[in-house]
Amino acid sequence: MDQWKRRTRAVHSGIRRSQYNEVSEAIFLTQGFVYDSAEQAEARFLEAGPDEFIYARYGNPTTSMFEQRMAALEGAEDAFATASGMAAVSGALMAMLRAGDHVVASRALFGSCLYVLEEVLRRYGVEVEFVDGTDLGQWRAAVRPGTKAVFFESVSNPTLEVIDIRAVAEIAHSVGALVLADNVFATPTFSRAIELGADVVIYSATKHVDGQGRALGGIVLGTRHFVRKVLEPYMKHTGGAMSPFTSWIMLKGLETMDLRVRAQAATALALAQALEGRLGRVIHPGLESHPQHALAMAQTGSGGTVLSFDVGSREAAFAFLNALRIVVISNNLGDAKSIATHPASTTHQRLPSEQKATLGITPGLIRLSCGLEDADDLLADVFGALEAAQAAHPARDAAE
Ligand SMILES: Cc1ncc(COP(=O)(O)O)c(C=O)c1O
């Protein structure tokens, strides 16, 4: 199995078959498990073996298949699946930190990740310091002996800044800090995060793993020690487990993820290239104009499935969104359906204007997650909407 390539792992790894030897993974839609005797129940609560289950909040055979398949795919020792991506982010951080600890984080983060770091961790006495994640000097200056963790989105939401995982990991490890990478935008298809030095890799499985907009989910991957001794006790008692039905959806999602993500990434690059001559600010790590283009190519070999661009103003952005015919206005990403988002008024609405400005979340910024539609149809839809927006708001056109 160790010799299998990723696409094979995504289809077969982790499978455990029941006595019926089913082909497709079974859904063990049960909250609990019957013990043969009181003695067995007692023994299992003392120490459950890898194929022994107690209660679905602690673990479930379908969820376990998903965890093992993801671990095989990512090259991690173990994994714990969670109810959402944010349950994974907050669980990984809360499980390992305590009052007085010091954490360094990249400041370009998804609004909910920022909330966990800025509001929740600080409320519990954790010192959180933010840096420009693309500036290694700032990471070096911020870490200190005793820093417990560094946290970043390896490709940030929504401005697609790319973090140098190997370099940041070297800095973090020099002071003994763990490296936690939220790897959603990099995608499990292109990820090499563990090989590059990340200790803990986190995904919202809601995005590319499901990839069809059906279910919320998340996963934390890392060493067996981190997953079973640090994370699991916290997760199983606080209740953020993935449901068995969701685990089954995610397992089936993984079977097609590689094909989907590669097709979506090709469309995203084509769209970014087509828009580049047309708009002043088009962001996609696959474009040579992206400040970390070389790093993105070396790190993942792809610019990913999302691009962002500035249409000039909030009014033009709203007109653009309202003129789209195929791309839907929503806020997920990695879906088979292309999705356009206005981060300033939705996913990052909560942030004060100055913080949005620092993060490059301008009023005209659109985030576009490319789906599986025909690329020519998408291009026509986006260019049609752009023309409509620019006709309605010519004065603040960002094309020049
Ligand atoms: C970078 C990043 N991390 C975490 C999440 C949270 O995932 P979920 O919505 O599954 O909780 C998101 C969702 O957009 C995200 O973009």
Coordinates of C-alpha atoms and ligand atoms in Angstrom, one line a residue:
M1 CA 0.0 0.0 0.0
D2 CA 2.9 2.3 0.7
Q3 CA 3.9 1.9 -2.9
W4 CA 0.5 3.1 -4.2
K5 CA 0.3 6.4 -6.0
R6 CA -2.1 9.0 -4.7
R7 CA -5.0 8.2 -7.0
T8 CA -5.0 4.6 -6.0
R9 CA -4.8 5.5 -2.3
A10 CA -7.8 7.9 -2.7
V11 CA -9.9 5.0 -4.0
H12 CA -8.7 2.0 -1.9
S13 CA -6.8 3.1 1.3
G14 CA -8.4 2.6 4.6
I15 CA -11.2 0.3 3.4
R16 CA -12.6 -2.2 6.0
R17 CA -15.2 -4.6 4.7
S18 CA -18.0 -6.1 6.8
Q19 CA -18.8 -9.8 6.7
Y20 CA -20.7 -9.2 3.4
N21 CA -17.6 -8.1 1.6
E22 CA -19.3 -5.1 0.0
V23 CA -17.5 -3.2 -2.8
S24 CA -18.5 0.3 -1.9
E25 CA -17.8 1.4 1.7
A26 CA -20.5 0.7 4.2
I27 CA -22.2 3.4 6.2
F28 CA -22.2 2.3 9.9
L29 CA -25.0 4.6 10.8
T30 CA -24.9 3.9 14.5
Q31 CA -24.1 6.0 17.5
G32 CA -22.9 3.0 19.6
F33 CA -21.6 -0.5 19.6
V34 CA -22.7 -3.6 21.6
Y35 CA -20.2 -5.2 24.0
D36 CA -20.2 -9.0 24.4
S37 CA -19.9 -8.6 28.2
A38 CA -19.6 -6.1 31.0
E39 CA -15.9 -7.0 31.2
Q40 CA -15.4 -6.2 27.5
A41 CA -17.1 -2.8 27.9
E42 CA -14.8 -2.0 30.8
A43 CA -11.7 -3.1 28.9
R44 CA -12.7 -1.1 25.9
F45 CA -13.1 2.1 27.9
L46 CA -9.7 1.4 29.4
E47 CA -8.0 1.1 26.0
A48 CA -9.8 0.6 22.7
G49 CA -7.9 -1.2 20.0
P50 CA -7.7 0.2 16.4
D51 CA -10.7 -1.9 15.3
E52 CA -12.8 -1.4 18.5
F53 CA -15.4 1.2 18.8
I54 CA -17.3 2.7 21.8
Y55 CA -19.4 5.6 20.7
A56 CA -19.6 7.6 17.4
R57 CA -18.4 10.8 19.1
Y58 CA -15.1 8.9 19.8
G59 CA -14.9 7.0 16.5
N60 CA -16.9 5.0 14.0
P61 CA -15.9 2.4 11.3
T62 CA -17.0 4.6 8.4
T63 CA -15.2 7.7 9.9
S64 CA -12.2 5.6 10.6
M65 CA -12.0 4.5 6.9
F66 CA -12.1 8.2 5.9
E67 CA -9.4 9.1 8.4
Q68 CA -7.2 6.3 7.3
R69 CA -7.7 7.1 3.6
M70 CA -6.9 10.8 4.2
A71 CA -3.8 9.9 6.3
A72 CA -2.6 7.6 3.5
L73 CA -3.1 10.3 0.9
E74 CA -1.4 13.0 2.9
G75 CA 1.5 10.8 4.1
A76 CA 0.5 11.4 7.8
E77 CA 0.6 8.8 10.6
D78 CA -2.9 9.4 11.7
A79 CA -6.0 11.6 11.3
F80 CA -9.1 12.7 13.2
A81 CA -12.2 13.7 11.2
T82 CA -14.3 16.6 12.5
A83 CA -17.8 18.0 12.0
S84 CA -16.5 21.0 9.9
G85 CA -13.3 22.6 8.9
M86 CA -13.6 25.1 11.7
A87 CA -14.1 22.2 14.2
A88 CA -10.7 21.0 12.9
V89 CA -9.0 24.4 13.1
S90 CA -10.3 25.2 16.6
G91 CA -9.9 21.7 17.8
A92 CA -6.3 21.4 16.8
L93 CA -5.4 24.7 18.4
M94 CA -7.5 24.3 21.6
A95 CA -6.3 20.8 22.2
M96 CA -2.7 21.7 22.3
L97 CA -2.7 25.2 23.9
R98 CA -3.1 26.5 27.4
A99 CA -3.1 29.9 29.0
G100 CA 0.3 31.6 28.8
D101 CA 1.3 29.9 25.6
H102 CA 2.7 31.9 22.6
V103 CA 1.5 31.4 19.1
V104 CA 2.6 33.1 15.9
A105 CA 0.2 33.2 13.0
S106 CA 0.1 34.6 9.5
R107 CA -2.4 37.5 9.4
A108 CA -3.9 36.6 6.0
L109 CA -6.6 34.2 7.2
F110 CA -10.2 33.2 6.6
G111 CA -12.5 35.3 8.8
S112 CA -13.4 32.3 11.1
C113 CA -9.8 31.3 11.5
L114 CA -9.0 34.9 12.5
Y115 CA -11.9 34.8 15.0
V116 CA -10.5 31.6 16.7
L117 CA -7.0 33.1 16.9
E118 CA -7.9 36.7 17.7
E119 CA -10.9 36.3 19.9
V120 CA -11.1 32.7 21.3
L121 CA -7.5 31.9 22.0
R122 CA -6.8 35.4 23.5
R123 CA -9.9 35.1 25.7
Y124 CA -8.3 31.9 27.2
G125 CA -5.0 33.7 27.8
V126 CA -3.0 32.5 24.8
E127 CA -0.7 35.2 23.4
V128 CA -1.2 35.4 19.6
E129 CA 1.1 37.4 17.5
F130 CA 0.4 38.1 13.8
V131 CA 2.9 38.4 11.0
D132 CA 3.0 38.9 7.3
G133 CA 3.2 35.2 6.4
T134 CA 5.1 35.9 3.2
D135 CA 7.9 37.7 5.1
L136 CA 10.4 35.2 6.6
G137 CA 12.1 38.0 8.6
Q138 CA 8.8 38.6 10.5
W139 CA 8.4 34.9 11.4
R140 CA 12.1 34.9 12.6
A141 CA 11.5 38.0 14.7
A142 CA 8.2 36.7 16.2
V143 CA 9.1 33.2 17.3
R144 CA 11.0 32.7 20.6
P145 CA 12.1 29.8 22.8
G146 CA 8.8 28.4 24.2
T147 CA 6.6 29.4 21.2
K148 CA 4.2 26.5 21.1
A149 CA 2.8 26.8 17.6
V150 CA 2.8 28.6 14.3
F151 CA -0.4 28.7 12.2
F152 CA -1.0 29.7 8.6
E153 CA -3.1 29.0 5.6
S154 CA -0.6 27.7 3.2
V155 CA -2.5 29.6 0.4
S156 CA -4.5 32.3 2.0
N157 CA -8.3 33.0 1.7
P158 CA -9.1 35.1 -0.4
T159 CA -5.9 36.9 -1.6
L160 CA -4.0 33.6 -2.3
E161 CA -0.7 34.5 -0.6
V162 CA 1.5 31.5 -0.6
I163 CA 3.5 30.6 2.5
D164 CA 6.9 29.0 2.2
I165 CA 6.1 25.9 4.3
R166 CA 9.7 24.5 4.4
A167 CA 11.2 27.9 5.5
V168 CA 8.6 28.7 8.1
A169 CA 8.8 25.1 9.5
E170 CA 12.6 25.5 9.9
I171 CA 12.1 28.7 11.8
A172 CA 9.4 27.2 14.0
H173 CA 11.3 24.0 14.6
S174 CA 14.4 25.9 15.7
V175 CA 12.4 27.0 18.8
G176 CA 10.5 23.8 19.2
A177 CA 7.2 25.1 17.9
L178 CA 4.7 22.9 16.1
V179 CA 3.7 23.9 12.5
L180 CA -0.1 23.8 11.9
A181 CA -1.0 24.4 8.2
D182 CA -4.6 25.0 7.1
N183 CA -4.2 23.5 3.7
V184 CA -7.6 24.0 2.2
F185 CA -6.6 26.1 -0.8
A186 CA -3.6 24.0 -1.6
T187 CA -6.0 21.0 -1.7
P188 CA -5.1 17.4 -0.7
T189 CA -4.5 16.6 -4.4
F190 CA -1.5 18.9 -4.6
S191 CA -0.4 19.0 -1.0
R192 CA 3.2 18.1 0.1
A193 CA 2.8 19.9 3.4
I194 CA 4.1 17.1 5.7
E195 CA 7.1 16.4 3.4
L196 CA 7.8 20.2 3.6
G197 CA 7.8 20.2 7.4
A198 CA 4.2 20.8 8.6
D199 CA 3.5 18.8 11.8
V200 CA -0.3 19.2 11.6
V201 CA -2.3 19.6 8.4
I202 CA -5.9 20.7 8.5
Y203 CA -8.6 20.6 5.8
S204 CA -12.1 21.7 5.6
A205 CA -13.4 18.6 3.8
T206 CA -16.4 20.7 2.9
K207 CA -14.4 22.0 0.0
H208 CA -12.5 19.8 -2.5
V209 CA -12.9 16.5 -0.6
D210 CA -16.7 16.5 -0.8
G211 CA -16.4 18.7 -3.9
Q212 CA -20.1 18.6 -4.6
G213 CA -21.5 20.9 -2.0
R214 CA -23.3 18.3 0.1
A215 CA -21.8 18.1 3.6
L216 CA -19.7 20.0 6.1
G217 CA -16.6 18.3 7.4
G218 CA -13.0 18.7 8.4
I219 CA -9.9 16.7 9.2
V220 CA -6.7 17.1 11.3
L221 CA -3.7 15.0 10.2
G222 CA -0.4 14.6 12.1
T223 CA 1.7 12.2 14.1
R224 CA 0.0 9.4 15.9
H225 CA 1.0 11.0 19.2
F226 CA -0.6 14.4 18.2
V227 CA -3.8 12.8 16.9
R228 CA -4.4 10.2 19.5
K229 CA -2.8 11.7 22.7
V230 CA -3.3 15.5 22.2
L231 CA -6.3 15.9 19.8
E232 CA -8.5 12.9 20.4
P233 CA -9.1 13.4 24.1
Y234 CA -10.2 17.0 23.4
M235 CA -12.4 16.2 20.4
K236 CA -14.1 13.2 21.9
H237 CA -15.1 15.0 25.0
T238 CA -16.1 18.3 23.3
G239 CA -18.2 16.8 20.6
G240 CA -16.8 17.9 17.2
A241 CA -16.8 14.5 15.6
M242 CA -17.7 13.8 11.9
S243 CA -21.0 11.9 11.5
P244 CA -20.8 8.4 9.8
F245 CA -23.0 9.6 7.0
T246 CA -20.8 12.6 6.3
S247 CA -17.7 10.3 6.4
W248 CA -19.2 8.1 3.7
I249 CA -19.9 11.2 1.5
M250 CA -16.3 12.2 2.0
L251 CA -15.0 8.7 1.2
K252 CA -16.9 8.8 -2.1
G253 CA -15.7 12.3 -2.7
L254 CA -12.1 11.2 -2.4
E255 CA -12.5 8.7 -5.2
T256 CA -13.0 11.4 -7.8
M257 CA -11.1 14.3 -6.1
D258 CA -7.9 14.0 -8.1
L259 CA -9.8 14.2 -11.4
R260 CA -12.0 17.0 -10.3
V261 CA -9.3 19.2 -8.7
R262 CA -7.0 18.9 -11.7
A263 CA -9.8 19.9 -14.1
Q264 CA -10.9 22.8 -11.8
A265 CA -7.3 24.0 -11.5
A266 CA -6.8 24.0 -15.2
T267 CA -9.9 26.1 -15.7
A268 CA -8.9 28.5 -12.9
L269 CA -5.5 29.1 -14.6
A270 CA -7.2 29.6 -18.0
L271 CA -9.6 32.1 -16.5
A272 CA -6.9 33.9 -14.7
Q273 CA -4.8 34.2 -17.8
A274 CA -7.7 35.5 -19.8
L275 CA -8.6 38.1 -17.2
E276 CA -5.0 39.2 -16.6
G277 CA -4.9 41.5 -19.7
R278 CA -8.4 42.8 -18.9
L279 CA -8.2 43.8 -15.2
G280 CA -5.5 45.5 -13.1
R281 CA -5.5 43.0 -10.3
V282 CA -5.8 39.3 -11.0
I283 CA -4.5 36.9 -8.4
H284 CA -3.7 33.3 -9.0
P285 CA -0.5 31.5 -7.9
G286 CA -0.3 29.9 -11.3
L287 CA 0.2 33.3 -13.0
E288 CA 3.8 34.4 -13.4
S289 CA 2.8 37.8 -12.1
H290 CA 1.9 36.3 -8.7
P291 CA 4.6 37.3 -6.1
Q292 CA 5.1 33.8 -5.0
H293 CA 4.6 32.0 -8.3
A294 CA 7.9 30.2 -8.3
L295 CA 7.3 29.1 -4.7
A296 CA 3.8 27.9 -5.5
M297 CA 5.0 25.8 -8.4
A298 CA 7.9 24.3 -6.4
Q299 CA 5.6 23.6 -3.4
T300 CA 2.5 22.2 -5.1
G301 CA 3.0 22.4 -8.8
S302 CA -0.4 24.1 -9.2
G303 CA -2.0 27.5 -8.6
G304 CA -5.1 25.7 -7.3
T305 CA -8.8 26.0 -8.2
V306 CA -9.5 29.5 -7.0
L307 CA -8.7 32.9 -8.4
S308 CA -9.4 36.4 -7.1
F309 CA -9.7 39.7 -9.1
D310 CA -10.7 43.3 -8.5
V311 CA -13.4 44.7 -10.6
G312 CA -12.9 48.2 -9.3
S313 CA -15.5 49.0 -6.7
R314 CA -18.2 47.4 -4.5
E315 CA -20.9 48.6 -6.9
A316 CA -19.1 47.0 -9.9
A317 CA -18.5 43.8 -7.8
F318 CA -22.2 43.6 -7.0
A319 CA -23.2 44.3 -10.6
F320 CA -20.7 41.6 -11.7
L321 CA -22.2 39.0 -9.3
N322 CA -25.8 39.9 -10.3
A323 CA -25.0 39.5 -14.0
L324 CA -23.6 36.0 -13.7
R325 CA -25.7 33.3 -15.3
I326 CA -23.8 30.0 -14.7
V327 CA -21.5 30.9 -11.7
V328 CA -23.5 31.0 -8.6
I329 CA -23.2 33.6 -5.8
S330 CA -22.3 31.7 -2.7
N331 CA -19.4 31.2 -0.3
N332 CA -18.1 27.7 -0.5
L333 CA -15.2 26.7 -2.8
G334 CA -13.9 23.6 -4.4
D335 CA -17.4 22.7 -5.5
A336 CA -18.4 21.2 -8.9
K337 CA -20.4 24.3 -9.4
S338 CA -18.4 27.5 -9.9
I339 CA -19.0 29.9 -7.1
A340 CA -18.3 33.7 -6.9
T341 CA -17.9 35.4 -3.5
H342 CA -17.5 39.0 -2.5
P343 CA -15.3 38.5 0.5
A344 CA -15.5 42.1 1.8
S345 CA -19.3 41.9 2.4
T346 CA -19.5 38.2 3.3
T347 CA -16.7 35.9 4.5
H348 CA -14.6 38.8 5.8
Q349 CA -17.5 41.2 6.6
R350 CA -16.7 41.2 10.3
L351 CA -13.2 42.7 9.9
P352 CA -12.8 46.5 10.3
S353 CA -12.1 48.4 7.1
E354 CA -8.4 49.0 8.0
Q355 CA -7.8 45.3 8.6
K356 CA -9.5 44.5 5.2
A357 CA -7.3 47.1 3.6
T358 CA -4.1 45.5 5.2
L359 CA -5.2 42.1 3.9
G360 CA -5.9 43.4 0.4
I361 CA -9.6 42.6 0.7
T362 CA -10.7 45.6 -1.4
P363 CA -14.3 46.6 -2.1
G364 CA -14.0 45.4 -5.7
L365 CA -12.4 42.0 -4.9
I366 CA -14.2 38.9 -6.2
R367 CA -13.1 35.3 -5.3
L368 CA -14.0 32.8 -7.9
S369 CA -13.9 29.1 -7.2
C370 CA -13.8 27.2 -10.5
G371 CA -16.1 24.2 -10.9
L372 CA -16.5 21.5 -13.4
E373 CA -18.5 23.3 -16.1
D374 CA -17.1 23.6 -19.6
A375 CA -14.3 26.1 -19.4
D376 CA -15.5 28.0 -22.5
D377 CA -18.9 28.5 -21.0
L378 CA -17.4 29.8 -17.8
L379 CA -15.2 32.2 -19.6
A380 CA -18.2 33.5 -21.6
D381 CA -20.2 33.9 -18.4
V382 CA -17.4 35.7 -16.5
F383 CA -16.6 38.0 -19.4
G384 CA -20.3 38.7 -20.0
A385 CA -20.8 39.7 -16.4
L386 CA -17.6 41.8 -16.4
E387 CA -18.9 43.7 -19.5
A388 CA -22.3 44.3 -17.8
A389 CA -20.5 45.5 -14.6
Q390 CA -18.2 47.8 -16.4
A391 CA -21.0 49.2 -18.5
A392 CA -23.0 50.0 -15.4
H393 CA -20.0 51.4 -13.5
P394 CA -17.5 52.8 -16.1
A395 CA -16.1 55.5 -13.9
R396 CA -14.6 53.1 -11.4
D397 CA -13.5 50.5 -13.9
A398 CA -10.3 48.8 -12.7
A399 CA -9.3 47.8 -16.3
E400 CA -6.7 50.5 -16.8
Ligands
LIG1 C1 -9.0 28.4 4.8 C2 -10.2 27.9 5.4 N1 -10.1 27.2 6.6 C3 -11.2 26.8 7.2 C4 -12.5 26.9 6.6 C5 -13.7 26.4 7.4 O1 -14.3 25.3 6.8 P1 -15.8 24.8 7.2 O2 -16.7 25.8 6.5 O3 -15.8 23.4 6.7 O4 -15.9 24.9 8.7 C6 -12.6 27.6 5.4 C7 -14.0 27.8 4.8 O5 -14.2 28.5 3.9 C8 -11.5 28.1 4.8 O6 -11.6 28.8 3.6

